[in-house]
Amino acid sequence: MFCFQCEQTAGCTGCTGKAGVCGKKADTAKLQDELTGALIGLARAVDSNGEGTQEVYNTIIEGLFTTITNVSFDNESLEKMIAKVRKLEQALAPDCGSCASPCGKNSEFNMDDLWTANEDIRSLKSLILFGIRGMAAYAYHANVLGYTDEEVNKFFCEALFMIGYGEDQDTLLPVVLKVGEINLKCMALLDKANTETYGSPEPTTVSLTVEKGPFIVVTGHDLKDLQLLLEQTEGKGINIYTHGEMLPAHAYPKLKKFSHLKGNFGTAWQNQQKEFDNLPAPILYTTNCLMPPRKSYEDRVFTTEVVAFPGAVHIDDNKDFTPVIEKALALGGFTKDTEFTGINGGKEVTTGFGHAAILSHAGTVVEAVKSGALKHFFLVAGCDGAKPGRNYYTEFVKQTPKNSIVLTLACGKYRFNDLNLGEIGGLPRLMDMGQCNDAYGAIQVAVALAKAFNCSVNELPLSFVISWYEQKAVCILLTLLHLGIKNIKLGPSLPAFVSPNILNFLVENYGIAPITTPEQDLAELLGK
Ligand code: FS2
Ligand code: SF4
């Protein structure tokens, strides 16, 4: 196998051999490559045919999402997905497979040709592939809420086609940046889907205590699954607790109205094996990040949508959560209210500072900047992970000056979201904007501030300190680059799939730099 799509890849170069660091086995990795090659074949068929149908686009989105880190470990569901892609390709271009024309459009793509390509070409194509994998997750979440966008859909085909076709940097580089451009549209689509369906997030305090009695832990990013579970558990004496990237759900008016949506359990994904050990409750995974479950809780793991693990009960598209509900009732939960804390000992966290909530205080923010009470904004955001060195983000936030505001989003925030950093002008210094896709909201805030101060985003006293782990961070990073945002600090390590030449390009054109120490980076960013 060969896989180097995430931050924890073996030796910072690539997972090879029998299994990856994430636990993905070699045969699963091979099937994921086969699926990607088949998706490129389907995109070729769309290209030769002009238009894709909604079914084709949905299948491409589903297929790409399936291959994201920590989503599917299940060969059977991958095989079904491959068969579905091939069937659609056949229907679109029935004669292509038997045609001997060297047009380059009449076959699936062999991913080994990508992994063994010239390192700069491999790097650019990897940026495209991993970027659209991340974007596919966002398109998928929007789709389940009934929102879709033709331009986004078509771009999946265009990008897949280029992975199998383009062979020079001049052709591939604009596609890399276009991933960022289209991902901005895709995140806007998901923002619209989430806020029109569930209302605009409101600042909300979330308890970390689990009350006695049966409960279910829901993790991942899919708000629709949470909504359905809340509806099916209403009045059954079962409480619901969010985990990981589901925490921001507490802030949506149409979800927080459910009184049995009680609080948040646990921290970021890499702590799940410890946190779920002997938990007297089932865990429902709606998306990544799923780690191979330990024996002590494997009978409590339930998956849905594209998440799959061999042996775990999968809730299919009928969305009947009865097996999860029955498991919660059978396990019974804790016998008394049980207090948990965040990583720094806090008993509660806050969330819901979406773009609408923050911009409703735009006047206060602008005044605070003008009066000198507020000197700097930091966006400390992105994924968490298991590798050492991520303590940097906790220390960085702790050391930010009192006259600064820290905006955050995605699961990396669990390193510091239980800290009380105090307030500036009635606004908390630490504001959680939501899930990783809510990077869209952070961009909206940055653009609004730039407008208020009549300057560019790069001229604002705003610094981006990003942590990455999986492919959604790749598409978000490409969006920031597409917007021309400079001097981003990226950590805890740089992606293995960025070759030295491509890194040079990013450094020269965007000033992107690896994190160093909190002290050194803060001094630099504050211009000391
Ligand atoms: Fe965290 Fe895992 Fe949000 Fe990522 S829970 S690393 O999927 O997308 O983030
Ligand atoms: Fe390795 Fe990450 Fe790929 Fe898993 S997803 S096999 S850890 S590079």
Short mmCIF file of N, CA and C and ligand atoms in Angstrom, two decimals, residues 1-10 14-16 19-25 29 32 67-70 73 469 471, ligand 2:
data_model
loop_
_atom_site.label_atom_id
_atom_site.label_comp_id
_atom_site.label_asym_id
_atom_site.label_seq_id
_atom_site.Cartn_x
_atom_site.Cartn_y
_atom_site.Cartn_z
N MET A 1 0.83 -1.21 0.00
CA MET A 1 0.00 0.00 0.00
C MET A 1 0.86 1.25 0.00
N PHE A 2 0.30 2.32 -0.48
CA PHE A 2 0.95 3.62 -0.32
C PHE A 2 -0.14 4.65 -0.03
N CYS A 3 0.05 5.37 1.06
CA CYS A 3 -0.90 6.44 1.38
C CYS A 3 -0.14 7.50 2.17
N PHE A 4 -0.27 8.74 1.77
CA PHE A 4 0.39 9.82 2.54
C PHE A 4 -0.54 11.03 2.66
N GLN A 5 -1.85 10.73 2.74
CA GLN A 5 -2.80 11.84 2.67
C GLN A 5 -3.02 12.58 3.98
N CYS A 6 -2.58 12.01 5.09
CA CYS A 6 -2.85 12.72 6.35
C CYS A 6 -1.57 13.07 7.09
N GLU A 7 -1.75 13.83 8.16
CA GLU A 7 -0.60 14.40 8.88
C GLU A 7 0.17 13.35 9.66
N GLN A 8 -0.52 12.24 10.04
CA GLN A 8 0.20 11.26 10.85
C GLN A 8 0.86 10.16 10.00
N THR A 9 0.99 10.41 8.70
CA THR A 9 1.56 9.37 7.82
C THR A 9 2.93 8.90 8.33
N ALA A 10 3.20 7.61 8.13
CA ALA A 10 4.39 7.00 8.72
C ALA A 10 5.68 7.73 8.31
N GLY A 14 5.11 8.42 4.20
CA GLY A 14 4.02 7.66 3.61
C GLY A 14 3.81 6.34 4.33
N CYS A 15 2.57 5.90 4.43
CA CYS A 15 2.28 4.60 5.02
C CYS A 15 2.43 3.52 3.94
N THR A 16 3.23 2.52 4.25
CA THR A 16 3.44 1.40 3.32
C THR A 16 3.32 0.11 4.14
N ALA A 19 -0.30 -2.03 6.94
CA ALA A 19 -1.36 -1.13 7.42
C ALA A 19 -0.80 0.27 7.65
N GLY A 20 -1.70 1.25 7.61
CA GLY A 20 -1.29 2.63 7.87
C GLY A 20 -1.35 2.93 9.35
N VAL A 21 -0.82 4.08 9.73
CA VAL A 21 -0.81 4.50 11.14
C VAL A 21 -2.24 4.59 11.68
N CYS A 22 -3.20 4.95 10.81
CA CYS A 22 -4.61 5.09 11.23
C CYS A 22 -5.28 3.74 11.44
N GLY A 23 -4.61 2.66 11.05
CA GLY A 23 -5.21 1.33 11.18
C GLY A 23 -5.82 0.82 9.89
N LYS A 24 -5.75 1.66 8.83
CA LYS A 24 -6.28 1.21 7.53
C LYS A 24 -5.38 0.10 6.99
N LYS A 25 -6.00 -1.03 6.63
CA LYS A 25 -5.20 -2.17 6.17
C LYS A 25 -4.84 -2.01 4.69
N ALA A 29 -6.67 0.00 1.63
CA ALA A 29 -6.01 1.10 0.90
C ALA A 29 -6.06 0.82 -0.60
N GLN A 32 -9.44 1.54 -1.87
CA GLN A 32 -9.68 2.99 -1.95
C GLN A 32 -9.01 3.57 -3.20
N THR A 67 -13.16 7.99 0.96
CA THR A 67 -11.71 7.73 1.03
C THR A 67 -10.97 8.69 1.96
N ILE A 68 -11.69 9.58 2.62
CA ILE A 68 -11.05 10.48 3.60
C ILE A 68 -10.53 9.65 4.78
N THR A 69 -9.48 10.12 5.39
CA THR A 69 -8.90 9.45 6.56
C THR A 69 -9.95 9.21 7.65
N ASN A 70 -9.91 8.00 8.21
CA ASN A 70 -10.77 7.65 9.35
C ASN A 70 -12.27 7.65 9.04
N PHE A 73 -13.27 1.74 6.96
CA PHE A 73 -12.28 0.67 7.10
C PHE A 73 -12.87 -0.63 6.55
N TYR A 469 -4.83 17.86 9.90
CA TYR A 469 -4.70 16.41 10.06
C TYR A 469 -5.16 15.70 8.79
N GLN A 471 -8.05 15.59 5.13
CA GLN A 471 -8.15 16.25 3.83
C GLN A 471 -9.07 17.47 3.81
FE1 SF4 B 2 -1.38 6.60 6.68
FE2 SF4 B 2 -2.95 8.72 7.02
FE3 SF4 B 2 -3.17 7.21 4.85
FE4 SF4 B 2 -4.00 6.29 7.24
S1 SF4 B 2 -4.84 8.01 6.04
S2 SF4 B 2 -2.83 5.14 5.73
S3 SF4 B 2 -2.39 7.18 8.58
S4 SF4 B 2 -1.39 8.46 5.44
#
